[in-house]
Amino acid sequence: MDDLLGPWFVVGGYAAGFALLWLANWLEKRNAVAAAVGYALCGIAFSETSLYWLSAGTGSSVPQLLWFVFPLAFAALVAWRGWRQRTWAGRLDAVAEPTFGVLPHRGRGVALDHPDPGPRRTAVEFEHQGHRLLGIEYSTSPPGEEGFAELAKVAEQIDSIYAVVELRIPVVPALVISPRTGAFEPEHFTPLEDARITRNGFGWLRPDTALDDFEVDAEFDRRFSVTTSDPEFAAAVLTEEVRALIMGGLWFRVHQVAFHGDALWTTDSGGLTEDRMFGNSRRLAILAAAVPAPVWEVWGGDPAFSSVAAGSDTGYTAWFGKRGGLLRTPVNRRREAADRQPVTSVSLTMRSLIALGLLVGGLLPIANSVTALSGLAPEARLSVIESFEGHVDTTCRRNSSCADSAPRVHGTYELGGTTHEVTTDWYGTLPDKDEVIDVSIGPLWWHPVLENNRASVITLLYGLIPLVLGAGLAKATYRPRPPRRIRKLRKQKRATPVG
């Protein structure tokens, strides 16, 4: 029965988790207590489903303590994340009504006095490092019919929420710099970046004015498209220094940047989070500081703004402050130096937990195997109750409804005065019923029965797979290596003689 219903338990558990996540998100602005309960139940659903999958998929018994500790820890993490999402704006000296910038309206950034601005889910405006910042969360979904209101809300939560982050600047003409997909082909293939550009592109806000294409140079035009209402303004902004900043920054490769009126802005798919607000505004401040001072004076009529932009401390630590975290701050410094996207607190936590789980999952079988091979593992006598030959079912191969079964032995052994009943894969000659065999018992959970050196070596090799994956994920997260494309470019720059 478990073989038939097991996959449905997993699918149903994850489906329930996503439904509870949507429900908690929907309840956030209606009932904080109910939202917290929803987040907790979502965490329990995800963790219990994952533990069931782990237990059923590996054929091992998960320690009873994990069935209680892991769900509670996961639920606490999800609830803490929900609380952080709801309260981060309240911890700032912020206002909820914009005093500058543009409002989202049907794919365009319109003025604050627009007669029909689009609905805003969240708005927050505050001062930071000498700049005035504005963040707005909005939906790209049109209002649905009354009969489909709930279905529309579900679709909106899944794929229609976007966030625009704006930085106040002097009033200037319109200029839009948009990354292109396939910009590095055929030399380099970047499917993840292209997918992110496409996803962000559905919610990008264009200035509410007429724009014409503007060509810069062959290399820049290959990777970015530029449109503007004033070609002279575009030429003055896109100096060699600014172009180098944009082409050399991984953030600009997946984000559109727009100048118009008194705002410099960018748009991201997903809600307005604290990480997104501070991360995107920092990049906008860096770009504003790189724009030549005459641009702000001639086109913006504000000669003092260049000094404000240049004097703003856009270093990661100064900009994020304590929000960066003692661990995440050095991690993101290394990631940016390696041309890798910075990680959020939740992303870093989940990556770390997954890497730790893989490492532990690999070290346990390796340690059990090494102790058995070295003769240090406890020894016991296994009394065979039943043996299973195993089989290869061609019907299973055709319809993928079941898997081949390996030879197995069911029996009991005594260790430390306790009788243990086990069913274990068997790599040697299958014993007969009631036969008693000397075996080694792994000293660590799940205490595998290792009947010979071959079984120990195979178990060790199995352990290497999650160990390598976990080490690779930890390395890619904490000490990433620059992409091959970036290493090649840096090598070319070092080889180019100065002057």
Tab-separated table of C-alpha atoms in Angstrom:
chain	number	residue	atom	x	y	z
A	1	MET	CA	0.000	0.000	0.000
A	2	ASP	CA	2.826	2.427	0.843
A	3	ASP	CA	4.378	1.750	-2.580
A	4	LEU	CA	1.138	2.911	-4.228
A	5	LEU	CA	0.272	5.820	-1.959
A	6	GLY	CA	3.784	7.006	-1.089
A	7	PRO	CA	4.254	9.272	-4.158
A	8	TRP	CA	0.816	10.805	-3.547
A	9	PHE	CA	1.750	11.498	0.083
A	10	VAL	CA	4.772	13.451	-1.148
A	11	VAL	CA	2.872	15.360	-3.852
A	12	GLY	CA	-0.032	16.082	-1.513
A	13	GLY	CA	2.257	17.204	1.295
A	14	TYR	CA	4.112	19.713	-0.871
A	15	ALA	CA	0.860	20.912	-2.446
A	16	ALA	CA	-0.545	21.508	1.044
A	17	GLY	CA	2.633	23.384	1.976
A	18	PHE	CA	2.325	25.742	-1.012
A	19	ALA	CA	-1.380	26.268	-0.289
A	20	LEU	CA	-0.615	27.157	3.329
A	21	LEU	CA	2.184	29.493	2.193
A	22	TRP	CA	-0.228	31.339	-0.095
A	23	LEU	CA	-2.849	31.475	2.659
A	24	ALA	CA	-0.350	32.898	5.181
A	25	ASN	CA	0.777	35.517	2.675
A	26	TRP	CA	-2.853	36.460	1.998
A	27	LEU	CA	-3.538	36.759	5.737
A	28	GLU	CA	-0.524	38.989	6.477
A	29	LYS	CA	-2.411	42.270	6.160
A	30	ARG	CA	-5.628	40.898	7.632
A	31	ASN	CA	-4.670	38.937	10.740
A	32	ALA	CA	-1.076	38.729	11.954
A	33	VAL	CA	-1.782	35.817	14.322
A	34	ALA	CA	-3.496	33.769	11.629
A	35	ALA	CA	-0.642	34.536	9.232
A	36	ALA	CA	1.918	33.306	11.781
A	37	VAL	CA	-0.080	30.094	12.268
A	38	GLY	CA	-0.225	29.642	8.499
A	39	TYR	CA	3.533	30.048	8.163
A	40	ALA	CA	4.089	27.557	10.990
A	41	LEU	CA	1.755	24.978	9.414
A	42	CYS	CA	3.463	25.553	6.056
A	43	GLY	CA	6.842	24.792	7.614
A	44	ILE	CA	5.489	21.656	9.268
A	45	ALA	CA	3.931	20.446	6.001
A	46	PHE	CA	7.162	20.940	4.041
A	47	SER	CA	9.405	19.415	6.688
A	48	GLU	CA	7.194	16.416	7.451
A	49	THR	CA	6.845	15.678	3.726
A	50	SER	CA	10.603	15.934	3.241
A	51	LEU	CA	11.262	13.629	6.189
A	52	TYR	CA	8.724	11.086	4.901
A	53	TRP	CA	10.349	11.225	1.466
A	54	LEU	CA	13.790	10.744	3.024
A	55	SER	CA	12.600	7.824	5.136
A	56	ALA	CA	10.609	6.060	2.404
A	57	GLY	CA	13.083	6.834	-0.366
A	58	THR	CA	16.119	5.480	1.438
A	59	GLY	CA	14.332	2.573	3.088
A	60	SER	CA	15.750	3.666	6.441
A	61	SER	CA	14.071	4.663	9.668
A	62	VAL	CA	14.445	8.312	10.610
A	63	PRO	CA	15.114	8.798	14.341
A	64	GLN	CA	11.910	9.674	16.157
A	65	LEU	CA	13.435	12.883	17.548
A	66	LEU	CA	13.813	14.308	14.042
A	67	TRP	CA	10.085	13.962	13.412
A	68	PHE	CA	9.553	16.560	16.138
A	69	VAL	CA	12.692	18.713	16.158
A	70	PHE	CA	13.126	19.252	12.406
A	71	PRO	CA	9.518	20.339	11.703
A	72	LEU	CA	9.548	22.727	14.657
A	73	ALA	CA	12.882	24.232	13.587
A	74	PHE	CA	11.701	24.577	9.988
A	75	ALA	CA	8.408	26.107	11.083
A	76	ALA	CA	10.276	28.556	13.320
A	77	LEU	CA	12.474	29.592	10.381
A	78	VAL	CA	9.470	30.171	8.123
A	79	ALA	CA	7.599	32.082	10.847
A	80	TRP	CA	10.666	34.236	11.550
A	81	ARG	CA	10.974	34.943	7.821
A	82	GLY	CA	7.329	35.985	7.675
A	83	TRP	CA	7.752	38.250	10.691
A	84	ARG	CA	10.836	39.872	9.158
A	85	GLN	CA	8.970	40.459	5.907
A	86	ARG	CA	6.081	42.145	7.721
A	87	THR	CA	8.083	44.353	10.067
A	88	TRP	CA	11.232	45.459	8.251
A	89	ALA	CA	9.676	48.661	6.897
A	90	GLY	CA	8.355	49.531	10.345
A	91	ARG	CA	11.885	49.515	11.734
A	92	LEU	CA	12.827	52.397	9.430
A	93	ASP	CA	12.022	56.069	9.812
A	94	ALA	CA	9.858	55.763	6.720
A	95	VAL	CA	6.658	57.107	5.186
A	96	ALA	CA	4.173	55.052	3.183
A	97	GLU	CA	3.121	57.775	0.727
A	98	PRO	CA	5.651	58.595	-2.064
A	99	THR	CA	6.878	62.172	-2.352
A	100	PHE	CA	8.943	61.665	-5.530
A	101	GLY	CA	9.496	59.204	-8.343
A	102	VAL	CA	7.073	57.224	-10.472
A	103	LEU	CA	4.118	54.944	-9.764
A	104	PRO	CA	3.540	51.662	-11.638
A	105	HIS	CA	0.665	51.762	-14.119
A	106	ARG	CA	0.185	49.075	-16.785
A	107	GLY	CA	3.897	48.598	-17.435
A	108	ARG	CA	4.805	52.275	-17.290
A	109	GLY	CA	6.188	54.539	-14.605
A	110	VAL	CA	3.741	57.443	-14.319
A	111	ALA	CA	3.931	60.664	-12.324
A	112	LEU	CA	2.593	60.948	-8.780
A	113	ASP	CA	-0.281	63.157	-9.996
A	114	HIS	CA	-1.447	60.627	-12.598
A	115	PRO	CA	-5.273	60.454	-12.551
A	116	ASP	CA	-5.353	56.633	-12.544
A	117	PRO	CA	-2.207	55.117	-11.012
A	118	GLY	CA	-2.029	51.362	-10.602
A	119	PRO	CA	-2.805	49.756	-7.239
A	120	ARG	CA	0.115	49.501	-4.831
A	121	ARG	CA	0.474	46.560	-2.465
A	122	THR	CA	3.233	48.185	-0.383
A	123	ALA	CA	5.170	51.461	-0.461
A	124	VAL	CA	8.015	52.682	1.728
A	125	GLU	CA	10.126	55.858	1.427
A	126	PHE	CA	13.069	56.886	3.609
A	127	GLU	CA	16.476	58.587	3.744
A	128	HIS	CA	19.634	56.478	3.603
A	129	GLN	CA	23.300	57.432	3.156
A	130	GLY	CA	22.346	60.890	1.887
A	131	HIS	CA	19.867	59.548	-0.703
A	132	ARG	CA	16.086	59.517	-0.740
A	133	LEU	CA	14.856	55.998	-1.526
A	134	LEU	CA	11.447	54.651	-2.514
A	135	GLY	CA	10.238	51.068	-2.834
A	136	ILE	CA	6.858	49.971	-4.222
A	137	GLU	CA	5.427	46.465	-4.483
A	138	TYR	CA	2.767	46.074	-7.172
A	139	SER	CA	0.956	43.525	-9.299
A	140	THR	CA	0.968	43.254	-13.078
A	141	SER	CA	-2.310	41.284	-13.115
A	142	PRO	CA	-5.345	43.201	-14.360
A	143	PRO	CA	-8.368	43.240	-12.038
A	144	GLY	CA	-10.187	39.922	-12.421
A	145	GLU	CA	-13.867	39.238	-12.787
A	146	GLU	CA	-15.770	38.823	-9.556
A	147	GLY	CA	-16.406	35.116	-10.115
A	148	PHE	CA	-12.702	34.439	-10.509
A	149	ALA	CA	-11.411	36.738	-7.784
A	150	GLU	CA	-9.896	34.013	-5.605
A	151	LEU	CA	-8.297	32.257	-8.591
A	152	ALA	CA	-6.844	35.587	-9.708
A	153	LYS	CA	-5.331	36.097	-6.244
A	154	VAL	CA	-3.591	32.727	-6.432
A	155	ALA	CA	-2.206	33.489	-9.909
A	156	GLU	CA	-1.069	36.901	-8.696
A	157	GLN	CA	0.863	35.422	-5.773
A	158	ILE	CA	2.595	32.932	-8.065
A	159	ASP	CA	3.756	35.064	-10.954
A	160	SER	CA	2.511	38.668	-10.975
A	161	ILE	CA	4.161	40.427	-8.043
A	162	TYR	CA	6.973	42.887	-8.793
A	163	ALA	CA	8.920	45.514	-6.878
A	164	VAL	CA	10.361	48.795	-8.110
A	165	VAL	CA	13.162	50.485	-6.154
A	166	GLU	CA	13.774	54.181	-6.854
A	167	LEU	CA	16.474	56.690	-5.963
A	168	ARG	CA	15.756	60.417	-6.054
A	169	ILE	CA	17.800	62.426	-8.568
A	170	PRO	CA	17.518	65.861	-10.201
A	171	VAL	CA	14.883	66.048	-12.959
A	172	VAL	CA	16.401	64.651	-16.172
A	173	PRO	CA	15.212	63.298	-19.543
A	174	ALA	CA	14.294	59.642	-20.003
A	175	LEU	CA	16.972	56.984	-20.498
A	176	VAL	CA	16.457	53.200	-20.277
A	177	ILE	CA	19.283	50.636	-20.248
A	178	SER	CA	18.033	47.054	-20.642
A	179	PRO	CA	20.119	43.840	-20.678
A	180	ARG	CA	19.723	41.534	-23.659
A	181	THR	CA	19.242	37.779	-23.543
A	182	GLY	CA	21.899	35.680	-25.287
A	183	ALA	CA	24.331	38.591	-24.948
A	184	PHE	CA	27.389	36.354	-24.498
A	185	GLU	CA	26.588	33.763	-27.156
A	186	PRO	CA	28.063	31.913	-28.950
A	187	GLU	CA	31.211	32.051	-26.791
A	188	HIS	CA	29.369	31.652	-23.490
A	189	PHE	CA	25.931	30.284	-22.612
A	190	THR	CA	24.116	31.878	-19.662
A	191	PRO	CA	20.666	30.233	-19.365
A	192	LEU	CA	20.095	31.236	-15.731
A	193	GLU	CA	20.818	34.897	-16.391
A	194	ASP	CA	18.687	34.855	-19.554
A	195	ALA	CA	15.802	33.295	-17.624
A	196	ARG	CA	16.066	35.978	-14.944
A	197	ILE	CA	16.155	38.764	-17.539
A	198	THR	CA	13.026	37.330	-19.154
A	199	ARG	CA	11.204	36.988	-15.846
A	200	ASN	CA	12.155	40.499	-14.707
A	201	GLY	CA	11.203	41.851	-18.114
A	202	PHE	CA	7.509	41.055	-17.663
A	203	GLY	CA	7.274	43.690	-14.932
A	204	TRP	CA	9.792	46.308	-16.066
A	205	LEU	CA	8.510	49.865	-15.890
A	206	ARG	CA	9.182	52.045	-18.900
A	207	PRO	CA	9.123	55.842	-18.645
A	208	ASP	CA	5.777	57.332	-19.631
A	209	THR	CA	7.153	59.201	-22.627
A	210	ALA	CA	8.250	58.578	-26.214
A	211	LEU	CA	11.632	56.791	-26.497
A	212	ASP	CA	13.948	56.219	-29.445
A	213	ASP	CA	16.691	53.637	-29.864
A	214	PHE	CA	20.203	54.879	-29.155
A	215	GLU	CA	23.396	53.162	-30.321
A	216	VAL	CA	26.495	53.384	-28.134
A	217	ASP	CA	29.178	51.048	-29.467
A	218	ALA	CA	29.256	47.531	-30.899
A	219	GLU	CA	30.197	45.705	-27.686
A	220	PHE	CA	27.801	47.621	-25.441
A	221	ASP	CA	24.946	47.350	-27.952
A	222	ARG	CA	25.511	43.606	-28.157
A	223	ARG	CA	24.795	43.222	-24.448
A	224	PHE	CA	22.378	46.096	-23.722
A	225	SER	CA	19.653	47.970	-25.532
A	226	VAL	CA	19.391	51.717	-24.910
A	227	THR	CA	16.372	53.933	-25.510
A	228	THR	CA	16.087	57.610	-24.668
A	229	SER	CA	14.061	60.757	-25.148
A	230	ASP	CA	17.241	62.849	-25.494
A	231	PRO	CA	20.233	61.382	-27.410
A	232	GLU	CA	22.578	64.070	-26.081
A	233	PHE	CA	21.648	63.195	-22.508
A	234	ALA	CA	22.227	59.492	-23.208
A	235	ALA	CA	25.645	60.194	-24.707
A	236	ALA	CA	26.604	62.346	-21.720
A	237	VAL	CA	25.558	59.650	-19.211
A	238	LEU	CA	27.074	56.640	-20.988
A	239	THR	CA	30.708	57.605	-20.705
A	240	GLU	CA	33.434	55.012	-20.912
A	241	GLU	CA	33.541	54.793	-17.099
A	242	VAL	CA	29.777	54.246	-16.813
A	243	ARG	CA	29.764	51.679	-19.622
A	244	ALA	CA	32.592	49.785	-17.929
A	245	LEU	CA	30.640	49.805	-14.654
A	246	ILE	CA	27.512	48.455	-16.335
A	247	MET	CA	29.253	45.836	-18.466
A	248	GLY	CA	31.456	44.689	-15.604
A	249	GLY	CA	28.718	44.412	-12.963
A	250	LEU	CA	26.755	41.181	-12.697
A	251	TRP	CA	23.789	43.035	-11.182
A	252	PHE	CA	23.349	45.167	-14.320
A	253	ARG	CA	23.335	42.032	-16.497
A	254	VAL	CA	19.884	41.075	-15.198
A	255	HIS	CA	18.351	44.436	-14.214
A	256	GLN	CA	16.914	47.199	-16.338
A	257	VAL	CA	17.802	50.731	-15.193
A	258	ALA	CA	15.712	53.779	-16.043
A	259	PHE	CA	16.229	57.538	-15.596
A	260	HIS	CA	13.200	59.801	-15.886
A	261	GLY	CA	12.037	62.891	-14.100
A	262	ASP	CA	13.306	62.922	-10.525
A	263	ALA	CA	13.902	59.169	-10.212
A	264	LEU	CA	16.444	56.521	-11.125
A	265	TRP	CA	14.825	53.089	-10.780
A	266	THR	CA	15.000	49.354	-11.375
A	267	THR	CA	12.429	46.561	-11.229
A	268	ASP	CA	12.594	42.995	-9.893
A	269	SER	CA	10.211	40.055	-9.991
A	270	GLY	CA	8.919	39.173	-6.524
A	271	GLY	CA	7.846	41.163	-3.509
A	272	LEU	CA	9.529	44.169	-1.925
A	273	THR	CA	11.832	42.582	0.644
A	274	GLU	CA	14.413	44.243	2.857
A	275	ASP	CA	17.272	42.617	0.932
A	276	ARG	CA	15.829	43.704	-2.401
A	277	MET	CA	15.224	47.260	-1.191
A	278	PHE	CA	18.744	47.802	0.112
A	279	GLY	CA	20.546	45.683	-2.480
A	280	ASN	CA	18.969	47.359	-5.516
A	281	SER	CA	19.153	50.874	-4.078
A	282	ARG	CA	22.856	50.390	-3.403
A	283	ARG	CA	23.470	49.565	-7.067
A	284	LEU	CA	21.477	52.614	-8.138
A	285	ALA	CA	23.545	54.788	-5.802
A	286	ILE	CA	26.755	53.369	-7.287
A	287	LEU	CA	25.512	54.192	-10.783
A	288	ALA	CA	24.461	57.708	-9.751
A	289	ALA	CA	27.949	58.348	-8.337
A	290	ALA	CA	29.565	57.212	-11.609
A	291	VAL	CA	27.506	59.586	-13.788
A	292	PRO	CA	29.648	62.644	-14.644
A	293	ALA	CA	28.960	65.742	-12.535
A	294	PRO	CA	28.124	67.971	-15.577
A	295	VAL	CA	25.131	65.725	-16.336
A	296	TRP	CA	23.439	66.621	-13.058
A	297	GLU	CA	24.351	70.277	-13.450
A	298	VAL	CA	23.454	70.770	-17.152
A	299	TRP	CA	20.408	68.522	-17.530
A	300	GLY	CA	19.263	68.350	-13.912
A	301	GLY	CA	20.051	71.907	-12.851
A	302	ASP	CA	21.511	70.654	-9.545
A	303	PRO	CA	25.308	71.014	-9.315
A	304	ALA	CA	25.297	69.853	-5.682
A	305	PHE	CA	23.860	66.390	-6.407
A	306	SER	CA	27.142	65.029	-7.796
A	307	SER	CA	28.808	65.785	-4.440
A	308	VAL	CA	25.982	64.050	-2.588
A	309	ALA	CA	26.252	60.976	-4.823
A	310	ALA	CA	30.034	60.845	-4.594
A	311	GLY	CA	29.973	61.291	-0.821
A	312	SER	CA	27.510	58.474	-0.211
A	313	ASP	CA	29.185	55.369	1.241
A	314	THR	CA	28.020	52.562	-1.034
A	315	GLY	CA	30.254	49.882	0.478
A	316	TYR	CA	28.387	46.704	1.339
A	317	THR	CA	28.933	46.995	5.087
A	318	ALA	CA	28.045	50.691	5.297
A	319	TRP	CA	24.957	50.383	3.099
A	320	PHE	CA	23.472	47.288	4.720
A	321	GLY	CA	24.715	47.980	8.245
A	322	LYS	CA	23.622	45.310	10.700
A	323	ARG	CA	21.160	43.987	8.143
A	324	GLY	CA	24.032	42.223	6.392
A	325	GLY	CA	24.683	39.916	9.334
A	326	LEU	CA	28.012	38.849	10.799
A	327	LEU	CA	28.196	35.856	8.468
A	328	ARG	CA	26.428	37.137	5.362
A	329	THR	CA	28.513	40.318	5.083
A	330	PRO	CA	31.886	38.593	4.465
A	331	VAL	CA	30.178	35.924	2.346
A	332	ASN	CA	28.634	38.520	0.030
A	333	ARG	CA	31.897	40.435	-0.154
A	334	ARG	CA	33.602	37.309	-1.460
A	335	ARG	CA	30.706	36.575	-3.809
A	336	GLU	CA	30.788	40.047	-5.329
A	337	ALA	CA	34.569	39.833	-5.742
A	338	ALA	CA	34.001	36.561	-7.606
A	339	ASP	CA	31.290	38.126	-9.805
A	340	ARG	CA	28.547	36.047	-8.188
A	341	GLN	CA	25.129	37.252	-7.117
A	342	PRO	CA	24.932	38.075	-3.354
A	343	VAL	CA	22.729	35.853	-1.186
A	344	THR	CA	19.879	36.854	1.088
A	345	SER	CA	19.668	35.720	4.695
A	346	VAL	CA	17.074	33.054	3.889
A	347	SER	CA	18.997	31.888	0.828
A	348	LEU	CA	22.196	31.584	2.861
A	349	THR	CA	20.364	29.695	5.614
A	350	MET	CA	18.751	27.234	3.217
A	351	ARG	CA	21.971	26.704	1.254
A	352	SER	CA	23.835	26.081	4.490
A	353	LEU	CA	21.234	23.610	5.774
A	354	ILE	CA	21.169	21.708	2.487
A	355	ALA	CA	24.972	21.604	2.311
A	356	LEU	CA	25.160	20.463	5.942
A	357	GLY	CA	22.574	17.770	5.315
A	358	LEU	CA	24.480	16.496	2.282
A	359	LEU	CA	27.793	16.526	4.145
A	360	VAL	CA	26.373	14.655	7.112
A	361	GLY	CA	24.557	12.281	4.780
A	362	GLY	CA	27.852	11.506	3.083
A	363	LEU	CA	30.075	11.340	6.160
A	364	LEU	CA	27.837	8.854	8.002
A	365	PRO	CA	28.138	5.991	5.482
A	366	ILE	CA	31.820	6.782	4.871
A	367	ALA	CA	32.608	6.651	8.587
A	368	ASN	CA	30.651	3.399	8.972
A	369	SER	CA	32.489	1.875	6.007
A	370	VAL	CA	35.947	2.976	7.140
A	371	THR	CA	35.439	1.559	10.631
A	372	ALA	CA	34.290	-1.748	9.131
A	373	LEU	CA	37.215	-1.929	6.686
A	374	SER	CA	39.699	-1.142	9.452
A	375	GLY	CA	38.201	-3.721	11.801
A	376	LEU	CA	37.098	-1.116	14.364
A	377	ALA	CA	33.356	-1.570	13.854
A	378	PRO	CA	31.395	-3.716	16.334
A	379	GLU	CA	30.876	-7.290	15.204
A	380	ALA	CA	27.715	-9.367	15.603
A	381	ARG	CA	26.137	-12.608	14.410
A	382	LEU	CA	23.193	-12.143	12.061
A	383	SER	CA	20.498	-14.823	12.244
A	384	VAL	CA	18.806	-14.996	8.837
A	385	ILE	CA	15.009	-15.053	8.905
A	386	GLU	CA	14.462	-14.684	5.172
A	387	SER	CA	16.401	-13.926	1.975
A	388	PHE	CA	15.178	-12.127	-1.135
A	389	GLU	CA	16.794	-12.793	-4.512
A	390	GLY	CA	15.802	-9.521	-6.088
A	391	HIS	CA	14.628	-9.206	-9.651
A	392	VAL	CA	14.553	-7.055	-12.778
A	393	ASP	CA	10.969	-6.468	-13.911
A	394	THR	CA	10.745	-5.543	-17.601
A	395	THR	CA	7.187	-4.299	-17.068
A	396	CYS	CA	8.530	-1.787	-14.548
A	397	ARG	CA	11.040	-0.555	-17.102
A	398	ARG	CA	8.324	-0.005	-19.710
A	399	ASN	CA	5.851	1.937	-17.608
A	400	SER	CA	8.246	3.334	-14.934
A	401	SER	CA	5.761	2.351	-12.211
A	402	CYS	CA	8.292	0.538	-10.046
A	403	ALA	CA	12.031	-0.037	-9.684
A	404	ASP	CA	14.280	-3.084	-9.799
A	405	SER	CA	14.773	-4.718	-6.404
A	406	ALA	CA	18.213	-5.655	-5.073
A	407	PRO	CA	19.026	-8.848	-3.112
A	408	ARG	CA	18.108	-8.367	0.556
A	409	VAL	CA	18.333	-10.234	3.810
A	410	HIS	CA	15.947	-9.992	6.753
A	411	GLY	CA	17.281	-11.104	10.122
A	412	THR	CA	18.152	-10.281	13.717
A	413	TYR	CA	21.340	-9.692	15.671
A	414	GLU	CA	22.272	-8.913	19.259
A	415	LEU	CA	24.516	-6.017	20.211
A	416	GLY	CA	25.008	-4.466	23.619
A	417	GLY	CA	22.416	-6.755	25.138
A	418	THR	CA	19.688	-5.610	22.709
A	419	THR	CA	18.167	-7.596	19.867
A	420	HIS	CA	17.852	-5.703	16.586
A	421	GLU	CA	15.718	-6.707	13.604
A	422	VAL	CA	16.943	-5.436	10.227
A	423	THR	CA	16.379	-5.738	6.506
A	424	THR	CA	19.519	-4.898	4.550
A	425	ASP	CA	20.846	-4.981	1.003
A	426	TRP	CA	23.172	-7.941	0.452
A	427	TYR	CA	26.244	-7.826	-1.754
A	428	GLY	CA	27.635	-11.315	-1.174
A	429	THR	CA	26.226	-14.811	-1.696
A	430	LEU	CA	22.697	-14.947	-0.291
A	431	PRO	CA	22.551	-17.047	2.909
A	432	ASP	CA	19.940	-19.684	3.616
A	433	LYS	CA	17.124	-19.325	6.103
A	434	ASP	CA	18.231	-19.821	9.738
A	435	GLU	CA	21.896	-19.457	8.764
A	436	VAL	CA	24.040	-17.415	11.174
A	437	ILE	CA	26.647	-15.072	9.661
A	438	ASP	CA	29.359	-12.865	11.157
A	439	VAL	CA	28.806	-9.240	10.163
A	440	SER	CA	30.073	-5.783	11.072
A	441	ILE	CA	27.664	-3.141	12.389
A	442	GLY	CA	28.247	0.488	11.519
A	443	PRO	CA	28.792	2.449	14.755
A	444	LEU	CA	26.880	5.544	13.504
A	445	TRP	CA	23.252	6.029	12.490
A	446	TRP	CA	21.668	4.199	10.652
A	447	HIS	CA	23.971	1.388	11.873
A	448	PRO	CA	24.214	-0.489	8.558
A	449	VAL	CA	24.916	-4.230	8.450
A	450	LEU	CA	28.128	-4.760	6.431
A	451	GLU	CA	28.648	-8.431	5.638
A	452	ASN	CA	31.990	-8.130	3.792
A	453	ASN	CA	34.553	-5.712	2.400
A	454	ARG	CA	32.602	-5.342	-0.854
A	455	ALA	CA	29.558	-4.099	1.044
A	456	SER	CA	31.761	-1.639	2.953
A	457	VAL	CA	33.379	-0.302	-0.220
A	458	ILE	CA	30.028	0.115	-1.995
A	459	THR	CA	28.592	1.933	1.022
A	460	LEU	CA	31.654	4.168	1.078
A	461	LEU	CA	31.214	4.991	-2.622
A	462	TYR	CA	27.555	5.809	-2.041
A	463	GLY	CA	28.610	8.196	0.717
A	464	LEU	CA	30.986	10.044	-1.593
A	465	ILE	CA	28.104	11.294	-3.773
A	466	PRO	CA	26.340	13.503	-1.183
A	467	LEU	CA	29.711	14.433	0.328
A	468	VAL	CA	30.965	15.831	-2.971
A	469	LEU	CA	27.642	17.565	-3.650
A	470	GLY	CA	27.545	19.110	-0.181
A	471	ALA	CA	31.158	20.274	-0.368
A	472	GLY	CA	30.502	21.721	-3.821
A	473	LEU	CA	27.443	23.639	-2.626
A	474	ALA	CA	29.312	24.964	0.420
A	475	LYS	CA	32.233	26.032	-1.763
A	476	ALA	CA	29.943	27.686	-4.322
A	477	THR	CA	28.123	29.541	-1.532
A	478	TYR	CA	30.908	30.630	0.797
A	479	ARG	CA	33.989	30.784	-1.441
A	480	PRO	CA	32.776	30.808	-5.031
A	481	ARG	CA	35.042	30.794	-8.022
A	482	PRO	CA	34.473	33.427	-10.739
A	483	PRO	CA	32.706	32.122	-13.859
A	484	ARG	CA	34.940	30.953	-16.694
A	485	ARG	CA	33.958	33.970	-18.755
A	486	ILE	CA	35.084	36.349	-16.004
A	487	ARG	CA	38.331	34.452	-15.408
A	488	LYS	CA	39.087	34.703	-19.105
A	489	LEU	CA	38.381	38.448	-19.179
A	490	ARG	CA	40.530	39.073	-16.098
A	491	LYS	CA	43.366	37.065	-17.592
A	492	GLN	CA	43.180	39.125	-20.783
A	493	LYS	CA	43.288	42.362	-18.776
A	494	ARG	CA	46.359	41.207	-16.849
A	495	ALA	CA	48.074	40.255	-20.080
A	496	THR	CA	47.308	43.623	-21.727
A	497	PRO	CA	50.249	46.025	-21.218
A	498	VAL	CA	49.346	49.293	-19.511
A	499	GLY	CA	49.677	52.319	-21.726
